[in-house]
C-alpha positions as a printed NumPy array, in Angstrom:
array([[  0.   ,   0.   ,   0.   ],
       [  1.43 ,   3.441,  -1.135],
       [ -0.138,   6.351,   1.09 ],
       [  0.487,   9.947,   0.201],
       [  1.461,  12.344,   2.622],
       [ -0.047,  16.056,   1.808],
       [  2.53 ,  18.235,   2.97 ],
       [  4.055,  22.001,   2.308],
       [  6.996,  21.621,  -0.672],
       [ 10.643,  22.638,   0.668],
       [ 11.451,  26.574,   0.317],
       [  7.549,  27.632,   0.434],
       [  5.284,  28.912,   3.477],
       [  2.291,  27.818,   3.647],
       [ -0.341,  30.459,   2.654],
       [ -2.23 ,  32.072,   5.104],
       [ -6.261,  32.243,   4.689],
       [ -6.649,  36.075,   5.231],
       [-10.528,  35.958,   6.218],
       [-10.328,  34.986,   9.419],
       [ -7.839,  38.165,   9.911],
       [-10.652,  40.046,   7.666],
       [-13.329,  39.125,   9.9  ],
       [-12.095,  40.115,  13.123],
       [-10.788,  43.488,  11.829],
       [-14.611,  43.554,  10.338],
       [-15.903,  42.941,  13.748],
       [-13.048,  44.54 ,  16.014],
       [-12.969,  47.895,  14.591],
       [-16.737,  49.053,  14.646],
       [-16.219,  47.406,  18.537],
       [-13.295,  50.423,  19.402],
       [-14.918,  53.083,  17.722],
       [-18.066,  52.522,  20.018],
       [-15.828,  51.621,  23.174],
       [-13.797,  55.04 ,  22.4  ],
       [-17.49 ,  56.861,  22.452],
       [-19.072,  55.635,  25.047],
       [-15.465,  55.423,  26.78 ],
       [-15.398,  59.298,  26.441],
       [-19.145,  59.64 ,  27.256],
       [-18.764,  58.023,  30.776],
       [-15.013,  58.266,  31.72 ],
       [-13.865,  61.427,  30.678],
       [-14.47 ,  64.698,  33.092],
       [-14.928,  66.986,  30.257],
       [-17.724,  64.725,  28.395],
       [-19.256,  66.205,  31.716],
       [-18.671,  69.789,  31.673],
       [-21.48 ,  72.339,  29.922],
       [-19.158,  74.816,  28.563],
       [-18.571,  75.928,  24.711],
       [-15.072,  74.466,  24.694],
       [-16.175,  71.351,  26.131],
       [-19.124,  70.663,  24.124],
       [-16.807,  71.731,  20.528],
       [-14.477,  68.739,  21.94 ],
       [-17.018,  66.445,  22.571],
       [-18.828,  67.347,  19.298],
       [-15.526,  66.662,  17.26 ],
       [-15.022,  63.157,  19.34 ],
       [-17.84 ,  61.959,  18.206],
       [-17.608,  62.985,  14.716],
       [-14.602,  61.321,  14.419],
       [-16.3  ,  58.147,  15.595],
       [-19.075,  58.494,  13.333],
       [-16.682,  59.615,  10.259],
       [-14.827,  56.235,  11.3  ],
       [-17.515,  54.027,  11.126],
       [-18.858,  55.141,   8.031],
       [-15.307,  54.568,   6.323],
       [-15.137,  51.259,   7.381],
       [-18.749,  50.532,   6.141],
       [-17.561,  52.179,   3.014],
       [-14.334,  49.812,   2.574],
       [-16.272,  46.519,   3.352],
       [-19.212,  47.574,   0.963],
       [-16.558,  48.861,  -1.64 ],
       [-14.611,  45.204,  -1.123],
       [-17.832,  43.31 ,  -1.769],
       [-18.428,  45.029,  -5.   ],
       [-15.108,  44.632,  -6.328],
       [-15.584,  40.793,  -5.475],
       [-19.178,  40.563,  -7.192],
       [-17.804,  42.61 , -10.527],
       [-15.297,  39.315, -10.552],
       [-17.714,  37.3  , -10.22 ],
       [-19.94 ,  38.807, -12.763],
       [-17.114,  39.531, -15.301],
       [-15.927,  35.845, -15.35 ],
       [-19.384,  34.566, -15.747],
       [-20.349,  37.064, -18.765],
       [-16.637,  35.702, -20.155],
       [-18.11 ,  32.548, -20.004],
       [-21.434,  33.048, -21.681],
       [-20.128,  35.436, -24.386],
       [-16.955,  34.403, -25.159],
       [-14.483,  36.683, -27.247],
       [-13.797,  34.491, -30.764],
       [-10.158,  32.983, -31.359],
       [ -8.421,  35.609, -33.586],
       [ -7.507,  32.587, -36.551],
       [-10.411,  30.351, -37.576],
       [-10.129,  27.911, -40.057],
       [ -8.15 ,  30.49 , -42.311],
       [-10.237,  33.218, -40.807],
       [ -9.189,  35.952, -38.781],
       [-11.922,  37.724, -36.508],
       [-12.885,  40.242, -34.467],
       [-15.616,  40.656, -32.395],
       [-16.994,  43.89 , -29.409],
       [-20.379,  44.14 , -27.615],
       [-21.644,  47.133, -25.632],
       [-24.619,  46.987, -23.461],
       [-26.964,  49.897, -22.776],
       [-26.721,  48.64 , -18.931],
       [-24.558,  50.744, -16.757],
       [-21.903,  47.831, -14.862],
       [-23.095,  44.819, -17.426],
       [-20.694,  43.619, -20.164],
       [-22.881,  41.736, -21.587],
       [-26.693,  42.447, -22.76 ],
       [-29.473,  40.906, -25.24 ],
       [-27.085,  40.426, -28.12 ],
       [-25.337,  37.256, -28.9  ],
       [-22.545,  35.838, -31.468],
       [-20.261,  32.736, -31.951],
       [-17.967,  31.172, -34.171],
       [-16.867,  27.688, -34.187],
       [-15.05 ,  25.28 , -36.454],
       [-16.738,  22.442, -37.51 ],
       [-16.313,  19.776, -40.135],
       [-19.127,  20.941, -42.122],
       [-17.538,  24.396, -41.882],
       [-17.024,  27.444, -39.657],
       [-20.503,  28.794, -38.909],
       [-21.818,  31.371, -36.728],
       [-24.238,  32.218, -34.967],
       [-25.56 ,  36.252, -34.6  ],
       [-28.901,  37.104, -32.867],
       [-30.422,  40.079, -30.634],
       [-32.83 ,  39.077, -27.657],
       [-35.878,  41.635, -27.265],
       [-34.873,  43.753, -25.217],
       [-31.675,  44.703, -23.575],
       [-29.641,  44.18 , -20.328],
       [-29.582,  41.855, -17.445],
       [-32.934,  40.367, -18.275],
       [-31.588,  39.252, -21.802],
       [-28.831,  37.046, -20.717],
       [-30.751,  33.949, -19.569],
       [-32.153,  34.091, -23.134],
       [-28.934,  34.441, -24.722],
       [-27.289,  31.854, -22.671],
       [-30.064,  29.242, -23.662],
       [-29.279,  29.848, -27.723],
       [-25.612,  30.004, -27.215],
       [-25.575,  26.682, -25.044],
       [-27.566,  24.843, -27.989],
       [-25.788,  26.597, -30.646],
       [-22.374,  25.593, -29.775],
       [-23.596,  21.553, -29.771],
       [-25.898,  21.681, -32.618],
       [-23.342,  22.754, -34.628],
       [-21.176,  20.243, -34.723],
       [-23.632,  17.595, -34.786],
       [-25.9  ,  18.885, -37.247],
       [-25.065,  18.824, -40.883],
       [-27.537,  20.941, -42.262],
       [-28.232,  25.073, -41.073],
       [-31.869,  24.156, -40.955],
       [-31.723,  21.473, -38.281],
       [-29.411,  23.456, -36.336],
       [-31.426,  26.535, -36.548],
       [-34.45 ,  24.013, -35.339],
       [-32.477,  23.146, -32.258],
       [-32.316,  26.435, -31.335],
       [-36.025,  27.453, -32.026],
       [-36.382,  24.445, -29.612],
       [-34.072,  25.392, -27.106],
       [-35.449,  29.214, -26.915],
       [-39.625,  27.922, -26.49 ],
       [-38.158,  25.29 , -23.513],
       [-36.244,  28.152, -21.747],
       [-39.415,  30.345, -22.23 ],
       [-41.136,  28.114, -20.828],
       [-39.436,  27.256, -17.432],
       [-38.876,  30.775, -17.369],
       [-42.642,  31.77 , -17.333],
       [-43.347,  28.727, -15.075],
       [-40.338,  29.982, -12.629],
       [-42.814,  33.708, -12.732],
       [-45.914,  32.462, -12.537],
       [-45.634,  29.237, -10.235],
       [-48.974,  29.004,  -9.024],
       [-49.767,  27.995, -12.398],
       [-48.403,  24.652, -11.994],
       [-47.671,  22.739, -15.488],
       [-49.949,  24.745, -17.22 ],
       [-48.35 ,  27.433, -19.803],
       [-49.141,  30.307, -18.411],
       [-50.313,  33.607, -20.195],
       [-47.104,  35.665, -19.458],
       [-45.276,  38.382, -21.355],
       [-42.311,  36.218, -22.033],
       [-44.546,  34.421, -24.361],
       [-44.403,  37.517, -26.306],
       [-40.435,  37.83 , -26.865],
       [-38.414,  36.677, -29.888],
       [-35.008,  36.213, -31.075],
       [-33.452,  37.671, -34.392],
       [-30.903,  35.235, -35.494],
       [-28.733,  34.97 , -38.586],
       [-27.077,  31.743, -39.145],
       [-24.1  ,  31.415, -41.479],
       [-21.849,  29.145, -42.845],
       [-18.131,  29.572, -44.676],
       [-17.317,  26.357, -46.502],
       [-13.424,  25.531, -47.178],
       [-13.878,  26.932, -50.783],
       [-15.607,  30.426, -49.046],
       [-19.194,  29.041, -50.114],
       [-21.811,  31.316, -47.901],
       [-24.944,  29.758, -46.702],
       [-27.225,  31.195, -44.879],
       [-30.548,  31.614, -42.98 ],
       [-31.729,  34.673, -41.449],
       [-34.595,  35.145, -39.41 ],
       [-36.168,  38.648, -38.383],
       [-31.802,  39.9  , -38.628],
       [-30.316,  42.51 , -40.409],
       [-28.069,  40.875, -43.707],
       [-24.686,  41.489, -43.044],
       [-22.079,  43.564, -44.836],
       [-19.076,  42.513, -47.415],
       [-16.142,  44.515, -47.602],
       [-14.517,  43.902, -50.842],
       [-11.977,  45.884, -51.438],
       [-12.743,  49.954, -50.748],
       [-16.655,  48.863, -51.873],
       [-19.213,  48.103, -48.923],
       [-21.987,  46.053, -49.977],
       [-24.958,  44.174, -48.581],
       [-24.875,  40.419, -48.006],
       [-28.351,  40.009, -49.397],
       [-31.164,  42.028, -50.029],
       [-33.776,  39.248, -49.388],
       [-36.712,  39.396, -46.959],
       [-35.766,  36.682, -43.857],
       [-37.683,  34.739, -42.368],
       [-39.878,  35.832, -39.329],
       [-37.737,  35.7  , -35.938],
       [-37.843,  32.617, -33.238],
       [-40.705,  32.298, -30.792],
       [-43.272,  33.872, -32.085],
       [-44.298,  31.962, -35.748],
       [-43.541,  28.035, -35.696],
       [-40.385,  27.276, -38.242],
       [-41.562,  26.424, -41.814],
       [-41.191,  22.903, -42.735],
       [-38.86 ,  22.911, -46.05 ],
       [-36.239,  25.351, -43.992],
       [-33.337,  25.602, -46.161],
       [-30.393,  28.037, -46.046],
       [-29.7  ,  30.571, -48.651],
       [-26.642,  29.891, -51.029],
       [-25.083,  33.972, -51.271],
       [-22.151,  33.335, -53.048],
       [-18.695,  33.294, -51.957],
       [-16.721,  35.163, -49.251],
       [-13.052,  35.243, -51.626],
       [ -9.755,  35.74 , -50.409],
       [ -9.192,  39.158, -48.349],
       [-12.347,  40.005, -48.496],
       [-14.333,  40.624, -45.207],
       [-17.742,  39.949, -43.613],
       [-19.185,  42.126, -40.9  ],
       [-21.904,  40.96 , -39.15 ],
       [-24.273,  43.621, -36.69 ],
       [-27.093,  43.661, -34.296],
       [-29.86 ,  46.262, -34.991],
       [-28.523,  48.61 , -32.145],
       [-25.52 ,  49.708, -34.458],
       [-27.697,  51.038, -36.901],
       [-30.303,  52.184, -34.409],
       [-28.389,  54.407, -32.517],
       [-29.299,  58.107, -32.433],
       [-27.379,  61.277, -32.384],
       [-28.566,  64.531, -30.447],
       [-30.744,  65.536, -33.717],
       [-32.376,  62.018, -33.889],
       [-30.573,  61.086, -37.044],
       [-29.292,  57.227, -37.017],
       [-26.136,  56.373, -37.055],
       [-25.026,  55.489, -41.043],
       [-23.061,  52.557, -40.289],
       [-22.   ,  51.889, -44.117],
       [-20.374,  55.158, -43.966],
       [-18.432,  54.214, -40.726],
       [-17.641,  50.754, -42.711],
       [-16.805,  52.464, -45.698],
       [-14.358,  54.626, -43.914],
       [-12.797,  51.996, -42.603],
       [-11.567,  50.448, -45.354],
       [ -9.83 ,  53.186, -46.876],
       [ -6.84 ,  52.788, -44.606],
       [ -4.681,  49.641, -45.853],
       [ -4.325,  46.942, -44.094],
       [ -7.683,  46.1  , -43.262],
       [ -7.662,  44.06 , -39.993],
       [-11.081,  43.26 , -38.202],
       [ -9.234,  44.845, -35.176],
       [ -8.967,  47.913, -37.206],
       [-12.556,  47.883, -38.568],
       [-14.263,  47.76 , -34.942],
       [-12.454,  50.546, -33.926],
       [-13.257,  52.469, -36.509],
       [-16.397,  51.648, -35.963],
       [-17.202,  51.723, -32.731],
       [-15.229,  55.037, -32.321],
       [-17.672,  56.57 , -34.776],
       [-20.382,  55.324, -32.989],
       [-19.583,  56.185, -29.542],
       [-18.963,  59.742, -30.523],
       [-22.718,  59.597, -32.666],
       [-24.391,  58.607, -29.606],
       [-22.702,  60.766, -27.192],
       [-21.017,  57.817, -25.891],
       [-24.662,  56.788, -24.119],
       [-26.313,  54.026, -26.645],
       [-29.851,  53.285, -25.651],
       [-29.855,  49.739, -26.913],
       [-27.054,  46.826, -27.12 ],
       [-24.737,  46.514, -29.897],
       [-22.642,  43.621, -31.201],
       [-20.435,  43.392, -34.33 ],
       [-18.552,  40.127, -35.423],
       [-15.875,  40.697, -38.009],
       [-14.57 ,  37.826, -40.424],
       [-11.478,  38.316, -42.925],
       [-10.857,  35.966, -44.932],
       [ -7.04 ,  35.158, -45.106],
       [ -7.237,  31.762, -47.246],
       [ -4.372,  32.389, -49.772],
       [ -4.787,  29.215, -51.496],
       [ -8.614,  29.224, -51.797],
       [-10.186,  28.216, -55.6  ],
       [-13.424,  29.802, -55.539],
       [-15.659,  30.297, -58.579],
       [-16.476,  33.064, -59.956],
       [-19.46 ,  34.666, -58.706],
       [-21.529,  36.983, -56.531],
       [-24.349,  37.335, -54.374],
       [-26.615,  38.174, -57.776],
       [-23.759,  39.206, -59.843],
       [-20.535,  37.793, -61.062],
       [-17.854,  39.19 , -59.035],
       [-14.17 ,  38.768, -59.666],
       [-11.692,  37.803, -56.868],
       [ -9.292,  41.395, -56.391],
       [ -6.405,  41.479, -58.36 ],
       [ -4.434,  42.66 , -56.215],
       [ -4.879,  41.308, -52.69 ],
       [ -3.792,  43.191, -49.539],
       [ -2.315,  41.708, -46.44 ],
       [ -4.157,  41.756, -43.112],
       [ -2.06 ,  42.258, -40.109],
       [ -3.916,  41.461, -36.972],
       [ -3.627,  44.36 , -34.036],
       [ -4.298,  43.644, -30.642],
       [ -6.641,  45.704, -29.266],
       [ -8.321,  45.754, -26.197],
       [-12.354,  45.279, -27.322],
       [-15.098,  47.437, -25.658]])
């Protein structure tokens, strides 16, 4: 019999748990600042005496106690919310996860703002993942905004990021999700209304939706996709800025059942060093002092113009030009997922989304900047 003997390594002290030291200075200090009052009140002569000196000194005593206690009340509370914005930033890491910057001969990009003071994260929701049927991602925008949103969006990203790897067609993946959303709905109006029992219950959350686009980049840059209720998303092809598709989508989740035949939309091909910028309705939505929206394809344009094109470099073009649109106060959450194509070697027909399109003559290298995203 081998037993193992847990022990401290040579050359290292052991680490001292600090909380029980925490704890007693919680407890101990608020103890002699009221021992030091009421130590002054009772056993000091001049607590006793009537006279303007006396009663400035006493005055100033207990100010200090009180101006004591409420810093230490300060600290602690200050202490705790440090510890629950760790908390809360790890877990919104989790949930919305920044994408790898090289996919499968992609580089991306991606930067979410929420109109929720203290939340990273809001109603909008992307991924990216590599699978063998391609890399496909996921964009959507929960109704509404904030802290409210993100049990919604962690229900679509949890199926998402299963269903597509073990689906082989967008439709059946997109029905997973559809799925996924009316369960969480569900429990969720059950968990509101439990007096209800099993019984659906006539709720407002029956009312909410999803808009989700769904896309696909074969090896060969083949784009398939299938949108529902989202805005198309934007290709940057050299200094032109174009739309994905002009197509109506589909109806968003929740409200309208999925249509039987669901099949994705063949849009062309995404060619070498060309880019693919995909948005949430909040980009576009977003209102200067005047009321005028903000004209995104201008901000995408512009940020083209400078060579190289990175998707680092688009979102904060972007994003800058936003910010300063909106007075740096957005009323609704905004997501944007950039894609650059860096596949040298691709062999891609010829062809468009409607037109024929040639691939650039001339292609431009992308250097990849780090940047800290929003």
């Amino acid at each position: 019999m081998i037993r193992i003997k847990a022990g401290v390594p040579r050359g290292r002290r052991p680490r001292t748990n600090p909380r029980p030291t925490r704890r007693a200075l919680d407890l101990g200090l608020p103890t002699v600042w009221g021992a030091v009052a009421v130590g002054y009140r009772f056993g000091c002569p001049l607590a006793e005496q009537h006279g303007l000196g006396a009663r400035i000194v006493t005055s100033a005593v207990f100010f200090a106690v009180g101006t004591g206690l409420i810093l230490h009340v300060r600290r602690a509370l200050l202490r705790e919310l440090r510890q629950a914005r760790m908390v809360a930033g790890a877990a919104q890491s989790v949930l919305l996860r920044p994408p790898p910057p090289r996919l499968a001969g992609l580089s991306l990009a991606a930067a979410q703002l929420s109109a929720d003071r203290g939340a990273s994260i809001g109603g909008d929701l992307y991924e990216a993942v590599a699978t063998e049927y391609g890399v496909r991602v996921v964009m959507g925008d929960v109704r509404g905004h904030g802290l409210s949103a993100i049990g919604t969006v962690a229900a679509v990203l949890g199926s998402f990021r299963e269903a597509a790897h073990d689906e082989p067609e967008l439709g059946r993946v997109l029905g997973r999700l559809d799925r996924a959303l009316a369960r969480h709905l569900r429990e969720r109006a059950r968990a509101e209304h439990p007096a209800v029992g099993a019984q659906d219950p006539d709720s407002p959350v029956a009312e909410e939706f999803v808009t989700l686009l769904l896309l696909e980049i074969a090896g060969d840059g083949e784009l398939r996709v299938i949108n529902c209720g989202h805005p198309w998303p934007y290709v940057l092809s050299g200094a032109r800025v174009e739309p994905l598709s002009t197509a109506d989508p589909l109806p968003p989740l929740g409200p309208f059942p999925l249509p039987s035949d669901l099949a994705a939309t063949d849009c062309g091909h995404l060619h070498p060093d060309e880019s693919l910028v995909l948005y949430t309705d909040g980009a576009e939505d977003a209102r200067d002092a005047r009321g005028r929206f903000f004209p995104l394809r201008e901000a995408l344009e512009k940020s083209v113009r400078d060579r190289p094109v990175s998707p680092q470099a688009i979102l904060r073009t972007v994003f800058t030009a936003l910010l300063h649109h909106a007075n740096g106060r957005p009323t609704d959450d905004i997501a944007l997922l950039v894609l650059h194509n860096e596949r040298r070697h691709q062999r891609a027909p010829l062809g468009a989304r409607g037109t024929a399109r040639a691939t650039p003559a001339q292609p431009q290298s992308t250097n990849c900047l780090e940047w800290p995203l929003l």
